[in-house]
PDB file of C-alpha atoms in Angstrom:
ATOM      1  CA  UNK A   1     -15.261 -16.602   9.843  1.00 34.00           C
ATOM      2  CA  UNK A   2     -16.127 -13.112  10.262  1.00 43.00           C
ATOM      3  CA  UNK A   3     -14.180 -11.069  13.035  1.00 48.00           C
ATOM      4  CA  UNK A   4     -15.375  -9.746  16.154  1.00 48.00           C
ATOM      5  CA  UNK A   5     -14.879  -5.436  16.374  1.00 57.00           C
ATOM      6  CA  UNK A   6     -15.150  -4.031  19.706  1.00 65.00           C
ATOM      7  CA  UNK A   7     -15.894  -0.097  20.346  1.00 61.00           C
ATOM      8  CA  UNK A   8     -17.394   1.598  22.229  1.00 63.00           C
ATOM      9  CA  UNK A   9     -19.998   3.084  19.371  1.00 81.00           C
ATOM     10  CA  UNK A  10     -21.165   1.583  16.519  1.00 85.00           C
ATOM     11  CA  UNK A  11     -19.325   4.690  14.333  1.00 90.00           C
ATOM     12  CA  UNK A  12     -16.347   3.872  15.927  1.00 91.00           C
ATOM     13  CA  UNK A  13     -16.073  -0.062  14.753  1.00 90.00           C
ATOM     14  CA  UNK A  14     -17.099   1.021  11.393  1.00 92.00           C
ATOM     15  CA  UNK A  15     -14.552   3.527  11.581  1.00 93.00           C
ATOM     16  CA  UNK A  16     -11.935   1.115  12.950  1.00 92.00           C
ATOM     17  CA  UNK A  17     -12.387  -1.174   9.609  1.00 91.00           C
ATOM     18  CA  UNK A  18     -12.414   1.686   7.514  1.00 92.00           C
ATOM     19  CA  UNK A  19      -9.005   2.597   9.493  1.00 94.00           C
ATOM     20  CA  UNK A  20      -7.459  -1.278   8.973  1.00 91.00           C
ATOM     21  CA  UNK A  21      -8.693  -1.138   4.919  1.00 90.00           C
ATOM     22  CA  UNK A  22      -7.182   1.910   4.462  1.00 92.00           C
ATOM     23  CA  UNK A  23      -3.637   1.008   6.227  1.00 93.00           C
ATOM     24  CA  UNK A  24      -3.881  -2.178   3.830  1.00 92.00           C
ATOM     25  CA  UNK A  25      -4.280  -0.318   0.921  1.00 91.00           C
ATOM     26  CA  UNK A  26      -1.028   1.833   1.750  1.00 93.00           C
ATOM     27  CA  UNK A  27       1.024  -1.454   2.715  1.00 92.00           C
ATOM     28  CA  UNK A  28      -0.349  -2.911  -0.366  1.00 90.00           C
ATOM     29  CA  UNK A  29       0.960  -0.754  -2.866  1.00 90.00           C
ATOM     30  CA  UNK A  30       4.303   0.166  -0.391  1.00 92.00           C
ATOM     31  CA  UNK A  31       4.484  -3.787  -1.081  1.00 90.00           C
ATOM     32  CA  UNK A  32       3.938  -3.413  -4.679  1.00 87.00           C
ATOM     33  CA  UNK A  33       5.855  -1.057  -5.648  1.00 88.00           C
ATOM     34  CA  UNK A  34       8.959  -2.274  -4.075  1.00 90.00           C
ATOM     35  CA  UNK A  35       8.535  -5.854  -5.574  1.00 86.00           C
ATOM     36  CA  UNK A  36       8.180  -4.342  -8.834  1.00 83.00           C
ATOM     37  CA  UNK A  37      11.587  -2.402  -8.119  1.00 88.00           C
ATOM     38  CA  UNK A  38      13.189  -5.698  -6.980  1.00 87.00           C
ATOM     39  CA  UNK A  39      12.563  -7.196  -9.872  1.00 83.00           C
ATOM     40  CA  UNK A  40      13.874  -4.631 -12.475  1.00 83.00           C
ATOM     41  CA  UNK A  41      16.929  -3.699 -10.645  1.00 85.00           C
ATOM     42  CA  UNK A  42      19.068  -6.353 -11.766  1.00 79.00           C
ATOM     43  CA  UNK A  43      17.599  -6.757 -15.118  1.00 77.00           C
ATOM     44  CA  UNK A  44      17.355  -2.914 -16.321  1.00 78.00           C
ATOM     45  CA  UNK A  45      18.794  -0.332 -14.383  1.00 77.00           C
ATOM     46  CA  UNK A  46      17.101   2.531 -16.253  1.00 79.00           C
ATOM     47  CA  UNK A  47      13.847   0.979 -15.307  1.00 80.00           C
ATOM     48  CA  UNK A  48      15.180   0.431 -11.912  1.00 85.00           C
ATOM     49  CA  UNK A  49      15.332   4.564 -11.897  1.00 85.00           C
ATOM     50  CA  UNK A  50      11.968   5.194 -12.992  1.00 84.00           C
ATOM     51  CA  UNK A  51      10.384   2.752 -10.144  1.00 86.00           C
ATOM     52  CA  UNK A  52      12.751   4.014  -7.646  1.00 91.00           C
ATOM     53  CA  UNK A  53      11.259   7.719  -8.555  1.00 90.00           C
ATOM     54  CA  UNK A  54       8.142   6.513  -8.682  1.00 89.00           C
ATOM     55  CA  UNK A  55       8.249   4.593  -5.149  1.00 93.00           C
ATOM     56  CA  UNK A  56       9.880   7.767  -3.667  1.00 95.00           C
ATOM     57  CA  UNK A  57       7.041   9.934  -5.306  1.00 94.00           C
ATOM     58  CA  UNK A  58       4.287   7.576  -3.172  1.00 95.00           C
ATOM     59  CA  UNK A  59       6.610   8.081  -0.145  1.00 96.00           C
ATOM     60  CA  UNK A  60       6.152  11.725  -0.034  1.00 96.00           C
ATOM     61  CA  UNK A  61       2.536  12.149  -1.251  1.00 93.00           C
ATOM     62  CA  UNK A  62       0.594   9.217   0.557  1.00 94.00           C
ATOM     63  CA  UNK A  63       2.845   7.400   3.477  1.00 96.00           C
ATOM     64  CA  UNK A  64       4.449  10.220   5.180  1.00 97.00           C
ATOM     65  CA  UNK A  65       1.810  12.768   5.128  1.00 96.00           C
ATOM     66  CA  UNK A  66       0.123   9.538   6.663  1.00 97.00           C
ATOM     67  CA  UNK A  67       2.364   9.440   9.034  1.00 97.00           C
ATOM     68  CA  UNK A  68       2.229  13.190   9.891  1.00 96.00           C
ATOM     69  CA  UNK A  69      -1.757  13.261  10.260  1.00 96.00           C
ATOM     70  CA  UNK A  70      -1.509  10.353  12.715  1.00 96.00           C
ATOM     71  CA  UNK A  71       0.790  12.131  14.933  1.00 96.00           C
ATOM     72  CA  UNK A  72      -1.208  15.445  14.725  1.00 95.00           C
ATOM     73  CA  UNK A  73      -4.826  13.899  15.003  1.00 94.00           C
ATOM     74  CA  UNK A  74      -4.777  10.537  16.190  1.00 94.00           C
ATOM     75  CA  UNK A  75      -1.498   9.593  18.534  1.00 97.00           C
ATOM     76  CA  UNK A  76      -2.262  12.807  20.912  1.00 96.00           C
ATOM     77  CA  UNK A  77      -5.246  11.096  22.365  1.00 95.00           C
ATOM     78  CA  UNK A  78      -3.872   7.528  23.174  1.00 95.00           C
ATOM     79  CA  UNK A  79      -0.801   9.396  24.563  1.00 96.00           C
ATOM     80  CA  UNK A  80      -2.871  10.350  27.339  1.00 94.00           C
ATOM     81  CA  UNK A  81      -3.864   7.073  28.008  1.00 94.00           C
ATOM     82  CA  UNK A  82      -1.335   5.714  31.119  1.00 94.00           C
ATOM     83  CA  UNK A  83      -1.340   1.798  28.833  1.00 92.00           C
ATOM     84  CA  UNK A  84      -0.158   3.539  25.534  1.00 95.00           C
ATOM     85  CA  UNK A  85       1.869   6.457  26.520  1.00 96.00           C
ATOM     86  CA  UNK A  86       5.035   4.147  25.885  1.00 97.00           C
ATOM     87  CA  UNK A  87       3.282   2.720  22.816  1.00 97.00           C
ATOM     88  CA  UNK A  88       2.653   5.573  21.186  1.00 97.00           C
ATOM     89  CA  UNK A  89       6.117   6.819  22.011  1.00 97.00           C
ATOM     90  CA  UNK A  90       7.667   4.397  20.413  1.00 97.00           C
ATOM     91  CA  UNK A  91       5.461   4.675  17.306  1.00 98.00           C
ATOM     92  CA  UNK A  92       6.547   8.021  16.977  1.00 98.00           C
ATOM     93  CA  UNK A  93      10.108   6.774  17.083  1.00 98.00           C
ATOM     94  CA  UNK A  94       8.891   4.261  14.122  1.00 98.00           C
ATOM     95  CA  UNK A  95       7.829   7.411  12.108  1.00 98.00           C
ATOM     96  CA  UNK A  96      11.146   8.708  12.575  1.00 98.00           C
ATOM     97  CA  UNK A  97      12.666   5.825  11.221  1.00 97.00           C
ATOM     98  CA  UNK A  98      10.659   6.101   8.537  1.00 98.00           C
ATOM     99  CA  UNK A  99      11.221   9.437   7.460  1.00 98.00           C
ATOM    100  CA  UNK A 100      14.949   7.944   7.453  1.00 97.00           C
ATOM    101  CA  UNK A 101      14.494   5.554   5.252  1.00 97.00           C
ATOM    102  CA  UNK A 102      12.555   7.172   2.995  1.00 97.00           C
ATOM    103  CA  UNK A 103      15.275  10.268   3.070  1.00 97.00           C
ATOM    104  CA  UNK A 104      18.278   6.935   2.255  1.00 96.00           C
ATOM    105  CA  UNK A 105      15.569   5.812   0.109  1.00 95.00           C
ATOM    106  CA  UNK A 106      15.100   9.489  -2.588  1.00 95.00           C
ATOM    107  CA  UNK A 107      19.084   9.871  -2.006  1.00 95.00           C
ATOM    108  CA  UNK A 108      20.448   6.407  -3.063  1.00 93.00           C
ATOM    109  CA  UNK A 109      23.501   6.458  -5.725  1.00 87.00           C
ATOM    110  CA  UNK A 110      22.250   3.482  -7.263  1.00 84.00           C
ATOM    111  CA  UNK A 111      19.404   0.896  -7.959  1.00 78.00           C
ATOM    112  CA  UNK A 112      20.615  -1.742  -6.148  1.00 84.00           C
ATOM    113  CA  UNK A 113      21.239   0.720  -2.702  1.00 86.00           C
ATOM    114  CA  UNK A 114      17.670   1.879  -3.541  1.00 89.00           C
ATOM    115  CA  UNK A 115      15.995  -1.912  -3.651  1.00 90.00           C
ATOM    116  CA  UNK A 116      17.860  -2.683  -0.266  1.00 90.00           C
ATOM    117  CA  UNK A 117      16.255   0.695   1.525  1.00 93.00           C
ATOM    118  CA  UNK A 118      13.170  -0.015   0.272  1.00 95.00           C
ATOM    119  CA  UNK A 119      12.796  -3.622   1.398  1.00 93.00           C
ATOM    120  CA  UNK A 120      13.647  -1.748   5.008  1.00 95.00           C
ATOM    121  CA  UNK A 121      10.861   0.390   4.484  1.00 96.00           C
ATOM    122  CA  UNK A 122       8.174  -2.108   3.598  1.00 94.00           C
ATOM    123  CA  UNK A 123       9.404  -4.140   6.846  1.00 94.00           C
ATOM    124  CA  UNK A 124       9.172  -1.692   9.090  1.00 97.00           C
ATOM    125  CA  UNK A 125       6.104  -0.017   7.715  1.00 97.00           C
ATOM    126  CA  UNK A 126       4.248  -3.269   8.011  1.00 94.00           C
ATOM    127  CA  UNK A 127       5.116  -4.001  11.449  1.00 96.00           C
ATOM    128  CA  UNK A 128       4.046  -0.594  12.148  1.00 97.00           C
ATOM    129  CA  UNK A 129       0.632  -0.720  11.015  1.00 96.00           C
ATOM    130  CA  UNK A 130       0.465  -4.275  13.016  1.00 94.00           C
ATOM    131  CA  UNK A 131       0.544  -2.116  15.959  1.00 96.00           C
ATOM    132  CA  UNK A 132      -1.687   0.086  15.045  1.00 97.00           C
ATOM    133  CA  UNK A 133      -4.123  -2.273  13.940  1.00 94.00           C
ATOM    134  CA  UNK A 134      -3.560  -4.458  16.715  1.00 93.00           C
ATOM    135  CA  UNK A 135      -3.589  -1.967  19.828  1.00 95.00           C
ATOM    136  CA  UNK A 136      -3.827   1.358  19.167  1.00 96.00           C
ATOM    137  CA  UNK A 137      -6.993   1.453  16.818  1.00 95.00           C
ATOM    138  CA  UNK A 138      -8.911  -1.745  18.750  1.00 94.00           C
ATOM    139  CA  UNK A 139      -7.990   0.838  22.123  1.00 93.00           C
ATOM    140  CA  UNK A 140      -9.167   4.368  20.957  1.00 94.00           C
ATOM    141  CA  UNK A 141     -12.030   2.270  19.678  1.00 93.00           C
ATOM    142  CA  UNK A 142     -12.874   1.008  22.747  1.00 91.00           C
ATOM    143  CA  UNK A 143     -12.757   3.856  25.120  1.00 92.00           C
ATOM    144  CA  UNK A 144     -15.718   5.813  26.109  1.00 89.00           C
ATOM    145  CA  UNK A 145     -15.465   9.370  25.714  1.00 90.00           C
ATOM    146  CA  UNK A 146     -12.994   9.164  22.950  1.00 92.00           C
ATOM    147  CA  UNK A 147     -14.543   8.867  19.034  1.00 93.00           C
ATOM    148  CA  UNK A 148     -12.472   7.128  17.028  1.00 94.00           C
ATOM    149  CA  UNK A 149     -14.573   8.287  14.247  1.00 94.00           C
ATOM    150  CA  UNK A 150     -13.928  11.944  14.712  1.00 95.00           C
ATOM    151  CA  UNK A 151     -10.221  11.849  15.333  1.00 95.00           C
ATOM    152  CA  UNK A 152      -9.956   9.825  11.948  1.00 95.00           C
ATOM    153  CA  UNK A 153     -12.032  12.596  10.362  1.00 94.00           C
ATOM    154  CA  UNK A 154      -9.999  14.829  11.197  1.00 94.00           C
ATOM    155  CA  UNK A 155      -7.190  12.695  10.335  1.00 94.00           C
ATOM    156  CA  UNK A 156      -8.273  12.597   6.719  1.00 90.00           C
ATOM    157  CA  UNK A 157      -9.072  16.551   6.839  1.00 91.00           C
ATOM    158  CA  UNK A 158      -5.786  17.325   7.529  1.00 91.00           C
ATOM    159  CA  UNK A 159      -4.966  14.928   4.557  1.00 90.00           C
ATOM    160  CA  UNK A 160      -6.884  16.025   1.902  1.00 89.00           C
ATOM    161  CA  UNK A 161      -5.755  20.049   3.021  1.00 84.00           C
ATOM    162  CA  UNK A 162      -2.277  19.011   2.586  1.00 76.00           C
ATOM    163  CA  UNK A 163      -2.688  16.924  -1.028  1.00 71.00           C
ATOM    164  CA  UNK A 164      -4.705  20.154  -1.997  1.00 67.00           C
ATOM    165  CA  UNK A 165      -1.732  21.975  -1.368  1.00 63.00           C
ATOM    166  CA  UNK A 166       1.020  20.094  -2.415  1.00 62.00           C
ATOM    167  CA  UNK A 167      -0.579  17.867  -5.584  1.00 57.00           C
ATOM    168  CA  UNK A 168       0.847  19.566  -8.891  1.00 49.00           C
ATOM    169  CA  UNK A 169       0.027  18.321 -12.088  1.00 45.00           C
ATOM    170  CA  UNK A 170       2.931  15.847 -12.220  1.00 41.00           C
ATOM    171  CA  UNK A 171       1.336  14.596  -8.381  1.00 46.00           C
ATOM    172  CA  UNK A 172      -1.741  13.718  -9.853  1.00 45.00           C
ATOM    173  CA  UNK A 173      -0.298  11.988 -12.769  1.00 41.00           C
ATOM    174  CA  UNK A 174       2.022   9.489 -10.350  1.00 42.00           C
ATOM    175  CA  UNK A 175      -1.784   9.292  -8.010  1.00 42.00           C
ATOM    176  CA  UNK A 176      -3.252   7.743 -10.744  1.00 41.00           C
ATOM    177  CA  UNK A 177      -0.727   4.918 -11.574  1.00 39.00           C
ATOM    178  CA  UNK A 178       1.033   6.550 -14.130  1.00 38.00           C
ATOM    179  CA  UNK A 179       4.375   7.306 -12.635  1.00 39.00           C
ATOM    180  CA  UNK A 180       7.576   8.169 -14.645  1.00 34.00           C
ATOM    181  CA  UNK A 181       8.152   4.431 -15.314  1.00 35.00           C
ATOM    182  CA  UNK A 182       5.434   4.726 -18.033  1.00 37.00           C
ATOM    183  CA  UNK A 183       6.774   7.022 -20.208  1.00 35.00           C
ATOM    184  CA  UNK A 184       9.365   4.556 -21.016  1.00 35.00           C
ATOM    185  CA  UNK A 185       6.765   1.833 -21.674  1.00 33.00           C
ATOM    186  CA  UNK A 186       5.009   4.177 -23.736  1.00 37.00           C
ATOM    187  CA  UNK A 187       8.078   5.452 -25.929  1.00 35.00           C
ATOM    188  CA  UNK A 188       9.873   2.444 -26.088  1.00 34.00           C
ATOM    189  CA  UNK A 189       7.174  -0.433 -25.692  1.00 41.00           C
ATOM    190  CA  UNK A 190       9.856  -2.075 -23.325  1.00 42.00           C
ATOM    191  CA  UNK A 191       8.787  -2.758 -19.842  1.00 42.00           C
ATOM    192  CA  UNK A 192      12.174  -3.839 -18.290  1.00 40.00           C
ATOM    193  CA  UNK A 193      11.059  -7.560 -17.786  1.00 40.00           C
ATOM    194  CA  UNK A 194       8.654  -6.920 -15.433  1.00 41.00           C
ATOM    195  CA  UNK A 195       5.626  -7.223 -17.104  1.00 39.00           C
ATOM    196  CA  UNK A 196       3.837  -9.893 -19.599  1.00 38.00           C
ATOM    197  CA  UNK A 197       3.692  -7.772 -22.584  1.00 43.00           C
ATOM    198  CA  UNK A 198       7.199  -9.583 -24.048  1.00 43.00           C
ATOM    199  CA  UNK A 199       9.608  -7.539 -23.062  1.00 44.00           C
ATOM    200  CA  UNK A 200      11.359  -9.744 -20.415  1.00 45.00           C
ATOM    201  CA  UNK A 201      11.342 -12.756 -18.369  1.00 46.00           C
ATOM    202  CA  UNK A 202       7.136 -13.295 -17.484  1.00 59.00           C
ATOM    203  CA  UNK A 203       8.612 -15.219 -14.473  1.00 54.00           C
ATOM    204  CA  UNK A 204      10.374 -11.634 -13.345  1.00 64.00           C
ATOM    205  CA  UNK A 205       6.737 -10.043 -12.712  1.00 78.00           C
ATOM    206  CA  UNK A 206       6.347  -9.109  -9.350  1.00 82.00           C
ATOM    207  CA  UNK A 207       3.734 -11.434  -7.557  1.00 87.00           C
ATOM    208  CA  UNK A 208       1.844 -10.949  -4.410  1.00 90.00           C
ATOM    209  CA  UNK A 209       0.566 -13.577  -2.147  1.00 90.00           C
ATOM    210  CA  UNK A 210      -2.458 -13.055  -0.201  1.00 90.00           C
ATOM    211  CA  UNK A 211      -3.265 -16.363   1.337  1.00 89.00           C
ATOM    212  CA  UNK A 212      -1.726 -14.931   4.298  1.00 84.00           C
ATOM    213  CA  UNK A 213      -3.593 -11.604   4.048  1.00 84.00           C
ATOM    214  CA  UNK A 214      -6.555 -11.624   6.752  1.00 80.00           C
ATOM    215  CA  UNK A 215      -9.315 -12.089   4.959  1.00 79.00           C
ATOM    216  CA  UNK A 216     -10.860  -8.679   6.405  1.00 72.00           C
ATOM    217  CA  UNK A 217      -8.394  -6.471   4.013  1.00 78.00           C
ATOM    218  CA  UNK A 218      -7.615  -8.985   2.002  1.00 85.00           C
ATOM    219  CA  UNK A 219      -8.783  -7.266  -1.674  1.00 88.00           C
ATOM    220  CA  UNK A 220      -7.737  -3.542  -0.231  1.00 85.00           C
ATOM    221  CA  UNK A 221      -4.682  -5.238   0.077  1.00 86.00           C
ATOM    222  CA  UNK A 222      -4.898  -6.156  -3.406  1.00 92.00           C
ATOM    223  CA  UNK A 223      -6.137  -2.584  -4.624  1.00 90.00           C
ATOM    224  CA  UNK A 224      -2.976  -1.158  -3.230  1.00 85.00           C
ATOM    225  CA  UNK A 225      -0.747  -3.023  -4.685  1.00 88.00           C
ATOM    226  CA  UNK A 226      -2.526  -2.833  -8.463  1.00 90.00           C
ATOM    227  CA  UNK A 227      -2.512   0.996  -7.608  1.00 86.00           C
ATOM    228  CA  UNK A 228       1.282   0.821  -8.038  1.00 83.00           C
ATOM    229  CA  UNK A 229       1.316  -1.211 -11.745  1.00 86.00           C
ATOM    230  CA  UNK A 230       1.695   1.416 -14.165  1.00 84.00           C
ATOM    231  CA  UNK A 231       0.061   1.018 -17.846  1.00 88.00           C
ATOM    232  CA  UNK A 232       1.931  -1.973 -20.018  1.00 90.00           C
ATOM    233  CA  UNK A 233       2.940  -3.598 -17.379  1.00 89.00           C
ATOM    234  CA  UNK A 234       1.528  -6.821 -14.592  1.00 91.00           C
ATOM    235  CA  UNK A 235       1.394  -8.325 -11.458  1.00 90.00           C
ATOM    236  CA  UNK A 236       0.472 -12.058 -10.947  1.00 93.00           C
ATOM    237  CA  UNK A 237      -1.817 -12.662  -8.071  1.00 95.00           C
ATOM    238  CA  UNK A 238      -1.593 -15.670  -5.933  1.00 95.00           C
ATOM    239  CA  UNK A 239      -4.865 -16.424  -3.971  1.00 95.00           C
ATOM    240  CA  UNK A 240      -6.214 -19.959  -2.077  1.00 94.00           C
ATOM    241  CA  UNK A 241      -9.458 -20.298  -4.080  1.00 94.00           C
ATOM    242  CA  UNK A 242     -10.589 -18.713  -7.576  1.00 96.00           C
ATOM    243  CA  UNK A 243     -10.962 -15.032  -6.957  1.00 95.00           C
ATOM    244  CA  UNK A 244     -14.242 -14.306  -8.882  1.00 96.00           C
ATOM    245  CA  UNK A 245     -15.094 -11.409  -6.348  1.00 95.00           C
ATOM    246  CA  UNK A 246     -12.724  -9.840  -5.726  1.00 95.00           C
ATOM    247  CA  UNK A 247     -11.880  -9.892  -9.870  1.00 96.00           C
ATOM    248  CA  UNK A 248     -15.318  -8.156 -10.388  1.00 96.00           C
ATOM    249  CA  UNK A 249     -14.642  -5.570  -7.591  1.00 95.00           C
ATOM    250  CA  UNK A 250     -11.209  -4.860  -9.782  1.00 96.00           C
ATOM    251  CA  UNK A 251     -13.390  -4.536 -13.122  1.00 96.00           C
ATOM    252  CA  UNK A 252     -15.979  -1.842 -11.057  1.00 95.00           C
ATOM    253  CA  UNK A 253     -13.293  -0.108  -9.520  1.00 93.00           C
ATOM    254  CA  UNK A 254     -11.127   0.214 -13.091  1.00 91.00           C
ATOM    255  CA  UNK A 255     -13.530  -0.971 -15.954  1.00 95.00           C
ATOM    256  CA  UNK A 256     -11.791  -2.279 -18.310  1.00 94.00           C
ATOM    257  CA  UNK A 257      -8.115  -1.466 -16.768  1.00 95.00           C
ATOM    258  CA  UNK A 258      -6.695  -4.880 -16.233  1.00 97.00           C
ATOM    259  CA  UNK A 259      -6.829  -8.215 -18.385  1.00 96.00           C
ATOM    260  CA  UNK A 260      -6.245 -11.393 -16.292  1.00 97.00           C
ATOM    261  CA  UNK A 261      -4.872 -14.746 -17.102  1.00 97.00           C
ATOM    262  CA  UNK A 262      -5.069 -17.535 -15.163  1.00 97.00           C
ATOM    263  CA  UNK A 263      -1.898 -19.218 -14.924  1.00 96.00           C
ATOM    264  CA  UNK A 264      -2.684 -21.745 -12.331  1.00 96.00           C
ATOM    265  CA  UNK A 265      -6.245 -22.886 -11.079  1.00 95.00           C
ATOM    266  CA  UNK A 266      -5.319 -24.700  -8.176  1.00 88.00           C
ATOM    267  CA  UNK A 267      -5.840 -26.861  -5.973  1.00 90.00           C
ATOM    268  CA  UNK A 268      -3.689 -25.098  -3.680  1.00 91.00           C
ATOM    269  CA  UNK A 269      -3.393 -22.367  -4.965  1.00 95.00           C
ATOM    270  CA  UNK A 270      -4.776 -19.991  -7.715  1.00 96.00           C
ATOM    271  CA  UNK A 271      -2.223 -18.012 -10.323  1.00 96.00           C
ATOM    272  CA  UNK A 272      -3.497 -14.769 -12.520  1.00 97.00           C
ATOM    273  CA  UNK A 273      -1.488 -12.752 -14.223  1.00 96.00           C
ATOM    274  CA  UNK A 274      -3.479  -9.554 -13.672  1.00 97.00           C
ATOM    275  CA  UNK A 275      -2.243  -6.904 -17.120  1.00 96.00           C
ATOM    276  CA  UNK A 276      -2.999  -3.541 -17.095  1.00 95.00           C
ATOM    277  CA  UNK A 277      -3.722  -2.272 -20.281  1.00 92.00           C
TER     278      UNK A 277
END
């Protein structure tokens, strides 16, 4: 059943959707990532290190800048609103707290310190965007004489000006997937247990259910968290019905990136082990 957007101008509920696929896509690899460094930390703590660098690398170049933009382009117009002045208040409080974590998070001593800030992080960055998506977006949407559209333009302005400025050759490497963990796979053909390729465990790979996910951002969900699975290693997806779409989306978006295996075909539920190559 589709859902029902409300705004105020027909830009503004396609930019609202646009808005909720995008925040799924960050939460998606956030959730991805930190799985994956769940998983390794108590199996191979030199692994552990490379995910943990890699997790903190996606901190700084995609979820606070996110963060940042939001406050600069989007937050100062609900503020003004007398229902969301509180609201957005405490959102900015959130972003705080998630600039905290993410600081506990780069300076942890170990792997196992690191794995418990992260799982903090990808709690309350989830329950953040649930506001967002819930009352903030569905509210700027709504209002006449506010354009949701535009202040998420200029949201994403702001965005691309400060990747232009701070992406250096190693930035664009970890953008694409390829973070520090895969120079180990590459030199050493080892991927700490957490992939199928026979180096550990297949029951350690990370795994992410989506038969919770609304089905709205269900596969940018998905994209995310495939966006954090470096070369050599997998995820295994768990879905509530054979995903033949979204798999073909995966193939146009990466051709020829991932291999998948089904590991379960229902009836409740659907296993693939989804291998990038």
């Amino acid at each position: 059943m589709s859902v029902l957007t409300l705004a105020s101008h027909p830009r503004d509920a396609t930019a609202l959707e646009s808005a909720e696929a995008h925040h799924a896509r960050l939460a998606g690899e956030l959730a991805g990532r930190v799985k994956m460094l769940l998983t390794a930390v108590d199996r191979d703590p030199t692994a552990a290190e490379k995910i943990h660098t890699g997790l903190v690398a996606f901190c700084d170049r995609s979820l606070l800048p996110h963060a940042a933009a939001e406050e600069a382009a989007l937050y100062p117009a609900a503020h003004h609103m007398p229902e969301a002045r509180l609201l957005i208040e405490s959102l900015i409080g959130e972003h705080r707290c998630l600039t905290a974590l993410v600081d506990a998070l780069r300076a942890a001593p170990t792997p196992a310190g690191a794995a418990a800030d992260a799982r903090a992080l990808q709690v309350l960055f989830e329950e953040h965007l649930a506001k967002e998506n819930g009352l903030v977006l569905p509210l700027l949407a709504m209002t006449p004489g506010i354009s949701l559209a535009d202040l998420l333009a200029d949201m994403h302005h702001r965005l691309a000006n400060d990747s232009s400025d701070k992406n250096s050759p190693e930035d664009q490497h970890n953008e694409e997937g390829h973070d520090m963990y895969e120079a180990r796979i590459e030199e050493t053909g080892d991927c700490g247990g957490v992939c199928g390729c026979g180096g550990g465990e297949k029951a350690n790979e990370p795994e992410l259910d989506v038969r919770d996910v609304p089905h709205a951002v269900r596969h940018a969900t998905v994209f995310g968290a495939l966006d954090a699975v470096p070369a050599g290693t997998a995820m295994v997806l768990i879905a509530h019905h054979d995903p033949l779409p979204l798999l073909a989306q995966i193939e146009q978006r990466n051709p020829g990136a991932f291999s998948v295996e089904y590991l379960e075909r229902g009836p409740e539920a659907w296993r693939l082990r989804l291998s990038h190559r």
